PDB file of C-alpha atoms in Angstrom:
ATOM      1  CA  ILE A   7     168.817 126.234 122.981  1.00  0.00           C
ATOM      2  CA  THR A   8     165.832 128.006 123.651  1.00  0.00           C
ATOM      3  CA  ALA A   9     165.719 130.287 120.389  1.00  0.00           C
ATOM      4  CA  SER A  10     165.989 126.960 118.609  1.00  0.00           C
ATOM      5  CA  LEU A  11     163.177 125.228 120.709  1.00  0.00           C
ATOM      6  CA  ILE A  12     160.771 128.334 119.962  1.00  0.00           C
ATOM      7  CA  THR A  13     162.376 128.622 116.143  1.00  0.00           C
ATOM      8  CA  ALA A  14     161.148 124.657 115.764  1.00  0.00           C
ATOM      9  CA  LEU A  15     157.805 125.657 117.051  1.00  0.00           C
ATOM     10  CA  TYR A  16     156.686 127.653 114.529  1.00  0.00           C
ATOM     11  CA  PRO A  17     154.818 126.790 110.711  1.00  0.00           C
ATOM     12  CA  SER A  18     157.300 126.256 109.032  1.00  0.00           C
ATOM     13  CA  ASN A  19     158.224 127.941 105.199  1.00  0.00           C
ATOM     14  CA  GLN A  20     156.728 124.648 103.663  1.00  0.00           C
ATOM     15  CA  TYR A  21     153.242 125.457 105.216  1.00  0.00           C
ATOM     16  CA  ARG A  22     153.493 129.288 104.196  1.00  0.00           C
ATOM     17  CA  GLU A  23     154.193 127.984 100.817  1.00  0.00           C
ATOM     18  CA  TYR A  24     151.747 125.446 100.518  1.00  0.00           C
ATOM     19  CA  SER A  25     148.738 127.955 101.467  1.00  0.00           C
ATOM     20  CA  ASN A  26     150.155 130.442  99.508  1.00  0.00           C
ATOM     21  CA  PHE A  27     149.337 128.857  96.012  1.00  0.00           C
ATOM     22  CA  ARG A  28     146.267 130.477  93.655  1.00  0.00           C
ATOM     23  CA  GLU A  29     143.831 128.523  91.897  1.00  0.00           C
ATOM     24  CA  GLY A  30     145.245 129.131  87.908  1.00  0.00           C
ATOM     25  CA  ALA A  31     148.736 129.998  88.465  1.00  0.00           C
ATOM     26  CA  ILE A  32     151.141 128.003  87.276  1.00  0.00           C
ATOM     27  CA  SER A  33     152.906 125.952  90.034  1.00  0.00           C
ATOM     28  CA  PRO A  34     156.579 126.545  89.940  1.00  0.00           C
ATOM     29  CA  GLU A  35     157.984 122.949  91.092  1.00  0.00           C
ATOM     30  CA  GLU A  36     156.234 119.313  91.697  1.00  0.00           C
ATOM     31  CA  ILE A  37     155.015 118.755  94.975  1.00  0.00           C
ATOM     32  CA  ILE A  38     154.720 115.081  96.460  1.00  0.00           C
ATOM     33  CA  ALA A  39     152.531 114.575  99.962  1.00  0.00           C
ATOM     34  CA  PRO A  40     155.243 114.253 103.155  1.00  0.00           C
ATOM     35  CA  GLN A  41     152.548 111.901 104.836  1.00  0.00           C
ATOM     36  CA  THR A  42     148.843 110.820 104.407  1.00  0.00           C
ATOM     37  CA  PHE A  43     146.207 113.281 105.158  1.00  0.00           C
ATOM     38  CA  SER A  44     142.153 113.945 104.568  1.00  0.00           C
ATOM     39  CA  VAL A  45     141.173 116.368 101.729  1.00  0.00           C
ATOM     40  CA  TYR A  46     138.747 119.153 103.299  1.00  0.00           C
ATOM     41  CA  LYS A  47     135.361 120.516 101.596  1.00  0.00           C
ATOM     42  CA  ARG A  48     135.332 124.095 101.229  1.00  0.00           C
ATOM     43  CA  GLN A  49     133.037 125.976 103.738  1.00  0.00           C
ATOM     44  CA  GLU A  50     130.604 126.869 100.959  1.00  0.00           C
ATOM     45  CA  GLU A  51     130.572 123.360  99.539  1.00  0.00           C
ATOM     46  CA  TYR A  52     129.529 122.281 103.143  1.00  0.00           C
ATOM     47  CA  SER A  53     127.621 124.363 103.703  1.00  0.00           C
ATOM     48  CA  LYS A  54     125.976 123.939 100.464  1.00  0.00           C
ATOM     49  CA  GLU A  55     125.698 120.053 101.291  1.00  0.00           C
ATOM     50  CA  GLY A  56     124.147 120.605 104.582  1.00  0.00           C
ATOM     51  CA  VAL A  57     120.926 122.532 103.299  1.00  0.00           C
ATOM     52  CA  SER A  58     120.593 119.982 100.968  1.00  0.00           C
ATOM     53  CA  ALA A  59     120.448 117.266 103.709  1.00  0.00           C
ATOM     54  CA  ARG A  60     118.127 119.158 105.594  1.00  0.00           C
ATOM     55  CA  THR A  61     116.118 119.773 102.348  1.00  0.00           C
ATOM     56  CA  SER A  62     116.016 115.855 101.651  1.00  0.00           C
ATOM     57  CA  ILE A  63     113.628 115.410 104.916  1.00  0.00           C
ATOM     58  CA  VAL A  64     109.900 115.571 104.290  1.00  0.00           C
ATOM     59  CA  PRO A  65     108.003 116.562 107.153  1.00  0.00           C
ATOM     60  CA  ILE A  66     106.559 113.808 109.467  1.00  0.00           C
ATOM     61  CA  VAL A  67     103.252 113.356 110.511  1.00  0.00           C
ATOM     62  CA  ARG A  68     101.591 110.861 112.516  1.00  0.00           C
ATOM     63  CA  LEU A  69      98.184 108.922 111.670  1.00  0.00           C
ATOM     64  CA  ASN A  70      95.742 108.169 114.613  1.00  0.00           C
ATOM     65  CA  GLU A  71      93.737 105.271 113.646  1.00  0.00           C
ATOM     66  CA  GLN A  72      91.868 105.459 116.659  1.00  0.00           C
ATOM     67  CA  ILE A  73      90.521 109.143 115.737  1.00  0.00           C
ATOM     68  CA  GLN A  74      88.170 107.293 112.413  1.00  0.00           C
ATOM     69  CA  ASN A  75      86.705 104.613 114.646  1.00  0.00           C
ATOM     70  CA  THR A  76      85.472 107.061 117.594  1.00  0.00           C
ATOM     71  CA  THR A  77      84.111 109.837 115.356  1.00  0.00           C
ATOM     72  CA  LEU A  78      82.168 106.834 113.517  1.00  0.00           C
ATOM     73  CA  VAL A  79      81.048 105.835 116.571  1.00  0.00           C
ATOM     74  CA  ASN A  80      79.951 108.418 117.640  1.00  0.00           C
ATOM     75  CA  LEU A  81      77.963 109.431 114.527  1.00  0.00           C
ATOM     76  CA  GLU A  82      76.083 106.189 114.702  1.00  0.00           C
ATOM     77  CA  THR A  83      75.297 106.734 118.307  1.00  0.00           C
ATOM     78  CA  PHE A  84      73.883 110.443 117.610  1.00  0.00           C
ATOM     79  CA  LEU A  85      71.917 108.849 114.707  1.00  0.00           C
ATOM     80  CA  ALA A  86      70.423 105.934 116.997  1.00  0.00           C
ATOM     81  CA  GLN A  87      69.107 108.497 119.404  1.00  0.00           C
ATOM     82  CA  LEU A  88      67.351 110.736 116.623  1.00  0.00           C
ATOM     83  CA  ARG A  89      65.619 107.609 115.683  1.00  0.00           C
ATOM     84  CA  GLU A  90      64.605 106.817 119.409  1.00  0.00           C
ATOM     85  CA  LEU A  91      63.565 110.131 120.459  1.00  0.00           C
ATOM     86  CA  PRO A  92      60.134 111.239 122.056  1.00  0.00           C
ATOM     87  CA  LYS A  93      57.830 112.372 118.775  1.00  0.00           C
ATOM     88  CA  GLN A  94      55.463 114.069 121.112  1.00  0.00           C
ATOM     89  CA  MET A  95      58.574 116.152 122.598  1.00  0.00           C
ATOM     90  CA  ARG A  96      58.116 119.736 121.577  1.00  0.00           C
ATOM     91  CA  PRO A  97      60.750 120.983 118.770  1.00  0.00           C
ATOM     92  CA  ASP A  98      62.941 123.121 120.774  1.00  0.00           C
ATOM     93  CA  THR A  99      63.252 120.631 123.415  1.00  0.00           C
ATOM     94  CA  LEU A 100      64.563 117.736 121.038  1.00  0.00           C
ATOM     95  CA  ILE A 101      67.620 120.091 119.844  1.00  0.00           C
ATOM     96  CA  HIS A 102      68.146 120.817 123.215  1.00  0.00           C
ATOM     97  CA  THR A 103      68.421 117.759 124.267  1.00  0.00           C
ATOM     98  CA  LEU A 104      70.790 117.303 121.238  1.00  0.00           C
ATOM     99  CA  LYS A 105      73.011 119.523 122.005  1.00  0.00           C
ATOM    100  CA  GLN A 106      73.195 118.643 125.393  1.00  0.00           C
ATOM    101  CA  THR A 107      73.944 114.919 124.573  1.00  0.00           C
ATOM    102  CA  HIS A 108      76.246 115.378 121.511  1.00  0.00           C
ATOM    103  CA  THR A 109      78.345 119.094 122.128  1.00  0.00           C
ATOM    104  CA  GLU A 110      80.099 118.426 119.139  1.00  0.00           C
ATOM    105  CA  LEU A 111      76.540 119.490 117.184  1.00  0.00           C
ATOM    106  CA  GLY A 112      76.429 123.242 118.907  1.00  0.00           C
ATOM    107  CA  ALA A 113      77.690 124.142 115.015  1.00  0.00           C
ATOM    108  CA  LEU A 114      74.659 122.546 113.535  1.00  0.00           C
ATOM    109  CA  SER A 115      72.007 125.355 111.831  1.00  0.00           C
ATOM    110  CA  GLU A 116      68.181 125.096 113.601  1.00  0.00           C
ATOM    111  CA  SER A 117      67.400 124.349 109.752  1.00  0.00           C
ATOM    112  CA  THR A 118      69.441 120.940 109.802  1.00  0.00           C
ATOM    113  CA  PHE A 119      68.189 119.962 113.028  1.00  0.00           C
ATOM    114  CA  GLN A 120      64.502 120.765 111.944  1.00  0.00           C
ATOM    115  CA  GLU A 121      65.625 118.803 108.749  1.00  0.00           C
ATOM    116  CA  LEU A 122      67.152 115.891 111.203  1.00  0.00           C
ATOM    117  CA  LEU A 123      64.012 115.570 113.378  1.00  0.00           C
ATOM    118  CA  THR A 124      61.008 115.895 110.769  1.00  0.00           C
ATOM    119  CA  SER A 125      63.313 112.717 108.520  1.00  0.00           C
ATOM    120  CA  SER A 126      63.161 110.948 112.125  1.00  0.00           C
ATOM    121  CA  ASN A 127      59.333 111.368 112.279  1.00  0.00           C
ATOM    122  CA  TYR A 128      58.166 110.956 108.792  1.00  0.00           C
ATOM    123  CA  SER A 129      61.028 109.907 106.544  1.00  0.00           C
ATOM    124  CA  PRO A 130      63.251 107.373 108.249  1.00  0.00           C
ATOM    125  CA  THR A 131      64.429 106.439 104.629  1.00  0.00           C
ATOM    126  CA  THR A 132      65.767 110.216 103.985  1.00  0.00           C
ATOM    127  CA  LEU A 133      67.240 109.778 107.660  1.00  0.00           C
ATOM    128  CA  GLN A 134      69.177 106.909 106.392  1.00  0.00           C
ATOM    129  CA  LYS A 135      70.074 108.112 103.707  1.00  0.00           C
ATOM    130  CA  ILE A 136      71.507 110.866 104.923  1.00  0.00           C
ATOM    131  CA  GLY A 137      73.501 108.906 107.479  1.00  0.00           C
ATOM    132  CA  THR A 138      74.856 106.771 104.766  1.00  0.00           C
ATOM    133  CA  ILE A 139      76.316 109.479 102.637  1.00  0.00           C
ATOM    134  CA  THR A 140      78.092 111.448 105.537  1.00  0.00           C
ATOM    135  CA  LYS A 141      79.608 108.546 107.009  1.00  0.00           C
ATOM    136  CA  THR A 142      81.221 107.013 103.426  1.00  0.00           C
ATOM    137  CA  LEU A 143      82.504 111.025 103.101  1.00  0.00           C
ATOM    138  CA  LEU A 144      84.106 111.137 106.457  1.00  0.00           C
ATOM    139  CA  SER A 145      85.488 107.306 105.766  1.00  0.00           C
ATOM    140  CA  GLY A 146      86.926 108.638 102.569  1.00  0.00           C
ATOM    141  CA  ALA A 147      88.150 111.457 104.152  1.00  0.00           C
ATOM    142  CA  TYR A 148      90.072 109.238 107.050  1.00  0.00           C
ATOM    143  CA  GLN A 149      91.582 106.894 104.448  1.00  0.00           C
ATOM    144  CA  GLN A 150      93.259 109.616 102.702  1.00  0.00           C
ATOM    145  CA  GLY A 151      94.143 111.424 106.053  1.00  0.00           C
ATOM    146  CA  ILE A 152      92.745 114.666 107.420  1.00  0.00           C
ATOM    147  CA  LEU A 153      96.249 116.949 108.215  1.00  0.00           C
ATOM    148  CA  ASP A 154      95.717 119.323 111.628  1.00  0.00           C
ATOM    149  CA  GLN A 155      96.655 122.306 110.113  1.00  0.00           C
ATOM    150  CA  ASN A 156      97.117 124.187 106.341  1.00  0.00           C
ATOM    151  CA  LYS A 157      99.038 121.578 103.950  1.00  0.00           C
ATOM    152  CA  ARG A 158     100.810 124.874 102.204  1.00  0.00           C
ATOM    153  CA  ASP A 159     102.065 125.991 105.457  1.00  0.00           C
ATOM    154  CA  LEU A 160     104.461 122.513 105.429  1.00  0.00           C
ATOM    155  CA  GLN A 161     105.870 123.931 101.537  1.00  0.00           C
ATOM    156  CA  THR A 162     106.772 120.464 100.617  1.00  0.00           C
ATOM    157  CA  ASN A 163     105.582 117.886  97.756  1.00  0.00           C
ATOM    158  CA  GLN A 164     105.517 115.057 100.101  1.00  0.00           C
ATOM    159  CA  ILE A 165     104.975 113.764 103.421  1.00  0.00           C
ATOM    160  CA  THR A 166     106.604 111.309 105.749  1.00  0.00           C
ATOM    161  CA  GLN A 167     103.411 109.162 106.953  1.00  0.00           C
ATOM    162  CA  VAL A 168     103.776 107.097 110.458  1.00  0.00           C
ATOM    163  CA  SER A 169     101.362 105.041 111.365  1.00  0.00           C
ATOM    164  CA  GLY A 170     102.948 102.554 114.159  1.00  0.00           C
ATOM    165  CA  ASN A 171     105.657 101.166 112.954  1.00  0.00           C
ATOM    166  CA  ALA A 172     105.170 101.643 109.496  1.00  0.00           C
ATOM    167  CA  THR A 173     106.545 104.433 107.400  1.00  0.00           C
ATOM    168  CA  ASP A 174     105.494 105.517 103.950  1.00  0.00           C
ATOM    169  CA  LYS A 175     106.346 108.700 102.100  1.00  0.00           C
ATOM    170  CA  VAL A 176     102.941 110.019 100.439  1.00  0.00           C
ATOM    171  CA  PRO A 177     102.549 112.895  98.508  1.00  0.00           C
ATOM    172  CA  ILE A 178     101.069 115.773  99.687  1.00  0.00           C
ATOM    173  CA  ASP A 179      98.324 115.911  97.198  1.00  0.00           C
ATOM    174  CA  GLN A 180      96.693 112.949  98.456  1.00  0.00           C
ATOM    175  CA  ILE A 181      96.335 113.696 101.702  1.00  0.00           C
ATOM    176  CA  LEU A 182      93.685 116.238 103.276  1.00  0.00           C
ATOM    177  CA  ASP A 183      93.004 119.510 105.064  1.00  0.00           C
ATOM    178  CA  HIS A 184      90.096 121.478 106.600  1.00  0.00           C
ATOM    179  CA  GLU A 185      90.522 123.875 103.376  1.00  0.00           C
ATOM    180  CA  THR A 186      90.722 121.684 100.696  1.00  0.00           C
ATOM    181  CA  PHE A 187      87.863 119.314 102.047  1.00  0.00           C
ATOM    182  CA  ILE A 188      85.738 122.175 102.365  1.00  0.00           C
ATOM    183  CA  GLN A 189      86.520 123.153  98.429  1.00  0.00           C
ATOM    184  CA  SER A 190      85.197 119.698  97.130  1.00  0.00           C
ATOM    185  CA  LEU A 191      82.734 118.745  99.834  1.00  0.00           C
ATOM    186  CA  GLN A 192      79.384 120.361  98.343  1.00  0.00           C
ATOM    187  CA  SER A 193      80.177 118.740  95.195  1.00  0.00           C
ATOM    188  CA  LEU A 194      81.080 115.697  96.811  1.00  0.00           C
ATOM    189  CA  ILE A 195      77.525 115.333  98.034  1.00  0.00           C
ATOM    190  CA  LYS A 196      75.898 115.992  94.748  1.00  0.00           C
ATOM    191  CA  HIS A 197      77.884 113.129  93.573  1.00  0.00           C
ATOM    192  CA  GLN A 198      76.797 110.807  96.100  1.00  0.00           C
ATOM    193  CA  TRP A 199      73.029 111.928  95.708  1.00  0.00           C
ATOM    194  CA  ALA A 200      72.066 114.036  92.694  1.00  0.00           C
ATOM    195  CA  GLU A 201      68.509 114.345  94.060  1.00  0.00           C
ATOM    196  CA  ALA A 202      68.906 115.886  97.759  1.00  0.00           C
ATOM    197  CA  THR A 203      67.067 119.181  98.019  1.00  0.00           C
ATOM    198  CA  ALA A 204      69.049 122.426  99.124  1.00  0.00           C
ATOM    199  CA  GLN A 205      68.505 121.733 102.680  1.00  0.00           C
ATOM    200  CA  GLN A 206      69.293 117.772 102.530  1.00  0.00           C
ATOM    201  CA  THR A 207      72.709 118.999 100.805  1.00  0.00           C
ATOM    202  CA  LYS A 208      72.750 121.505 103.696  1.00  0.00           C
ATOM    203  CA  THR A 209      72.290 118.668 106.197  1.00  0.00           C
ATOM    204  CA  ILE A 210      74.871 116.556 105.255  1.00  0.00           C
ATOM    205  CA  TYR A 211      77.181 119.573 104.489  1.00  0.00           C
ATOM    206  CA  GLU A 212      76.614 120.562 108.413  1.00  0.00           C
ATOM    207  CA  LEU A 213      77.180 116.887 109.663  1.00  0.00           C
ATOM    208  CA  VAL A 214      79.725 116.314 108.244  1.00  0.00           C
ATOM    209  CA  LEU A 215      82.100 119.102 109.128  1.00  0.00           C
ATOM    210  CA  ALA A 216      80.675 118.740 112.950  1.00  0.00           C
ATOM    211  CA  TYR A 217      82.387 115.288 112.905  1.00  0.00           C
ATOM    212  CA  PHE A 218      85.251 116.291 110.712  1.00  0.00           C
ATOM    213  CA  THR A 219      88.432 115.500 113.300  1.00  0.00           C
ATOM    214  CA  PRO A 220      91.880 116.011 111.517  1.00  0.00           C
ATOM    215  CA  ASN A 221      93.811 112.338 111.882  1.00  0.00           C
ATOM    216  CA  LEU A 222      97.293 113.440 111.048  1.00  0.00           C
ATOM    217  CA  SER A 223      99.591 115.531 113.271  1.00  0.00           C
ATOM    218  CA  TYR A 224     102.575 117.128 112.247  1.00  0.00           C
ATOM    219  CA  ASP A 225     105.384 115.814 114.073  1.00  0.00           C
ATOM    220  CA  THR A 226     107.347 119.563 114.264  1.00  0.00           C
ATOM    221  CA  GLN A 227     110.154 118.166 116.659  1.00  0.00           C
ATOM    222  CA  LEU A 228     110.875 114.948 114.951  1.00  0.00           C
ATOM    223  CA  THR A 229     111.108 116.377 111.944  1.00  0.00           C
ATOM    224  CA  ALA A 230     113.458 119.116 113.194  1.00  0.00           C
ATOM    225  CA  GLN A 231     115.377 116.552 115.162  1.00  0.00           C
ATOM    226  CA  GLN A 232     116.338 114.606 111.946  1.00  0.00           C
ATOM    227  CA  LYS A 233     116.926 117.188 109.437  1.00  0.00           C
ATOM    228  CA  GLN A 234     119.242 118.295 112.223  1.00  0.00           C
ATOM    229  CA  GLU A 235     120.886 114.511 112.095  1.00  0.00           C
ATOM    230  CA  ALA A 236     121.465 114.823 108.443  1.00  0.00           C
ATOM    231  CA  GLU A 237     123.250 117.984 108.742  1.00  0.00           C
ATOM    232  CA  ASP A 238     125.597 116.779 111.328  1.00  0.00           C
ATOM    233  CA  ASN A 239     126.086 113.589 109.349  1.00  0.00           C
ATOM    234  CA  VAL A 240     127.425 115.702 106.080  1.00  0.00           C
ATOM    235  CA  SER A 241     130.718 114.694 106.356  1.00  0.00           C
ATOM    236  CA  ARG A 242     133.305 118.025 105.831  1.00  0.00           C
ATOM    237  CA  ILE A 243     135.805 115.150 104.569  1.00  0.00           C
ATOM    238  CA  LYS A 244     135.692 114.347 100.740  1.00  0.00           C
ATOM    239  CA  GLY A 245     138.865 112.525  99.690  1.00  0.00           C
ATOM    240  CA  THR A 246     141.862 111.531 101.160  1.00  0.00           C
ATOM    241  CA  VAL A 247     145.952 111.645  99.640  1.00  0.00           C
ATOM    242  CA  LEU A 248     148.539 108.956 100.360  1.00  0.00           C
ATOM    243  CA  LYS A 249     152.179 109.326 101.508  1.00  0.00           C
ATOM    244  CA  GLY A 250     154.277 109.947  98.035  1.00  0.00           C
ATOM    245  CA  GLU A 251     150.931 110.724  95.956  1.00  0.00           C
ATOM    246  CA  ARG A 252     151.915 113.770  93.857  1.00  0.00           C
ATOM    247  CA  ILE A 253     149.441 116.703  94.298  1.00  0.00           C
ATOM    248  CA  VAL A 254     150.732 118.559  91.721  1.00  0.00           C
ATOM    249  CA  ASP A 255     153.341 118.520  88.839  1.00  0.00           C
ATOM    250  CA  GLY A 256     156.173 121.065  88.046  1.00  0.00           C
ATOM    251  CA  HIS A 257     154.540 123.700  85.649  1.00  0.00           C
ATOM    252  CA  ASP A 258     150.992 122.400  85.839  1.00  0.00           C
ATOM    253  CA  ARG A 259     148.283 124.995  85.882  1.00  0.00           C
ATOM    254  CA  ILE A 260     147.126 124.611  90.024  1.00  0.00           C
ATOM    255  CA  SER A 261     143.268 123.391  89.588  1.00  0.00           C
ATOM    256  CA  ALA A 262     139.870 124.270  92.101  1.00  0.00           C
ATOM    257  CA  ASP A 263     140.979 120.476  93.376  1.00  0.00           C
ATOM    258  CA  ASP A 264     144.323 120.916  93.432  1.00  0.00           C
ATOM    259  CA  ILE A 265     143.987 123.715  95.551  1.00  0.00           C
ATOM    260  CA  ASP A 266     142.006 121.880  98.096  1.00  0.00           C
ATOM    261  CA  LYS A 267     144.293 119.563  98.688  1.00  0.00           C
ATOM    262  CA  LEU A 268     147.356 121.891  99.270  1.00  0.00           C
ATOM    263  CA  ASN A 269     145.143 124.082 101.509  1.00  0.00           C
ATOM    264  CA  SER A 270     143.871 120.516 103.664  1.00  0.00           C
ATOM    265  CA  LEU A 271     148.032 119.615 103.240  1.00  0.00           C
ATOM    266  CA  ALA A 272     148.887 123.201 104.931  1.00  0.00           C
ATOM    267  CA  GLN A 273     146.455 122.655 107.486  1.00  0.00           C
ATOM    268  CA  TYR A 274     147.726 118.851 108.896  1.00  0.00           C
ATOM    269  CA  ILE A 275     151.259 120.794 108.591  1.00  0.00           C
ATOM    270  CA  ASN A 276     150.238 123.580 110.865  1.00  0.00           C
ATOM    271  CA  ASN A 277     148.072 121.199 113.131  1.00  0.00           C
ATOM    272  CA  ARG A 278     150.878 118.758 113.473  1.00  0.00           C
ATOM    273  CA  GLN A 279     153.086 121.586 114.525  1.00  0.00           C
TER     274      GLN A 279
END
C-alpha cells in the first residue's frame, strides 16, 4: 500500500511525454486536452513584453504654474525700484543696494548695471524697452515650459506633462531647458529689438538669465512607479486550451505554438500531481 501511494505521487509518463516533444518533430499521435488549462508565454516572450511595457511609459514632468507669476512679479519689482532710486546717489552705492535687495541679480556684470542705471536716469523709454523685451522672452519660455535638467538626459521623444489634474503628452522638442534656451536667446533678442546696441543686447541677455527659473520638474519616483506597474501588468498567459480540444493531430509537424501548449499542459499536470 505504501509503495502504491508513493508511486501515485510521482509525475506520470504522460507528463514526461508532453515535455519531451520538440519543435519541428512529427507527432506520433493525436493529443487531446484532458482538462482546460492556460497556455503560458515563453520566458523570452514575456521578458520582451515587459521591456516594451516599461518603454511605453514616457518620463513624467510636473508643471509649477506659480513660478512664472512669481518670477515676473520679482522682475517688475526690480524695474520699479530701479526707476525710483535717488539719482544723486553714487553708482556703486546704487548697485550695492540693488544686489542686496535682489539676490537673483548677483550674476549681472558691472556694465549691465551701468546700462540699467544710465537708462533709468537719462532714457526711461530705453529702460521700458529693456523691461518689456525681458518679460516677453521669459513669458514665452514659461509658456513652452522650462525643464529643470538637460532634455537629452531623459532619452525620449515625448514626455507626460502633469499640471494639477490635467495630463498631456508633449513632444520633447516643444519644451526648453537651460542649454536649448541659451542657444537661441541672443537671436530672440535681436528679433525683438533689431536696433539694440551690443550693450543693450547684453543687458537683456543677462536680465533674462537672472530670472530664468525652470517650471518643469522631472518626477523620477512617479515615472519609475508607473514603469514597474506597466511591467507587472504584463500577463504571463497568452491563451487557453479547453478540455477535449485537439492540441496536435497525429503525424502533424509540431509548431512553436504547439510546443507552448504542450509545455503548458505538462506544467498543468505536474502542478496537479
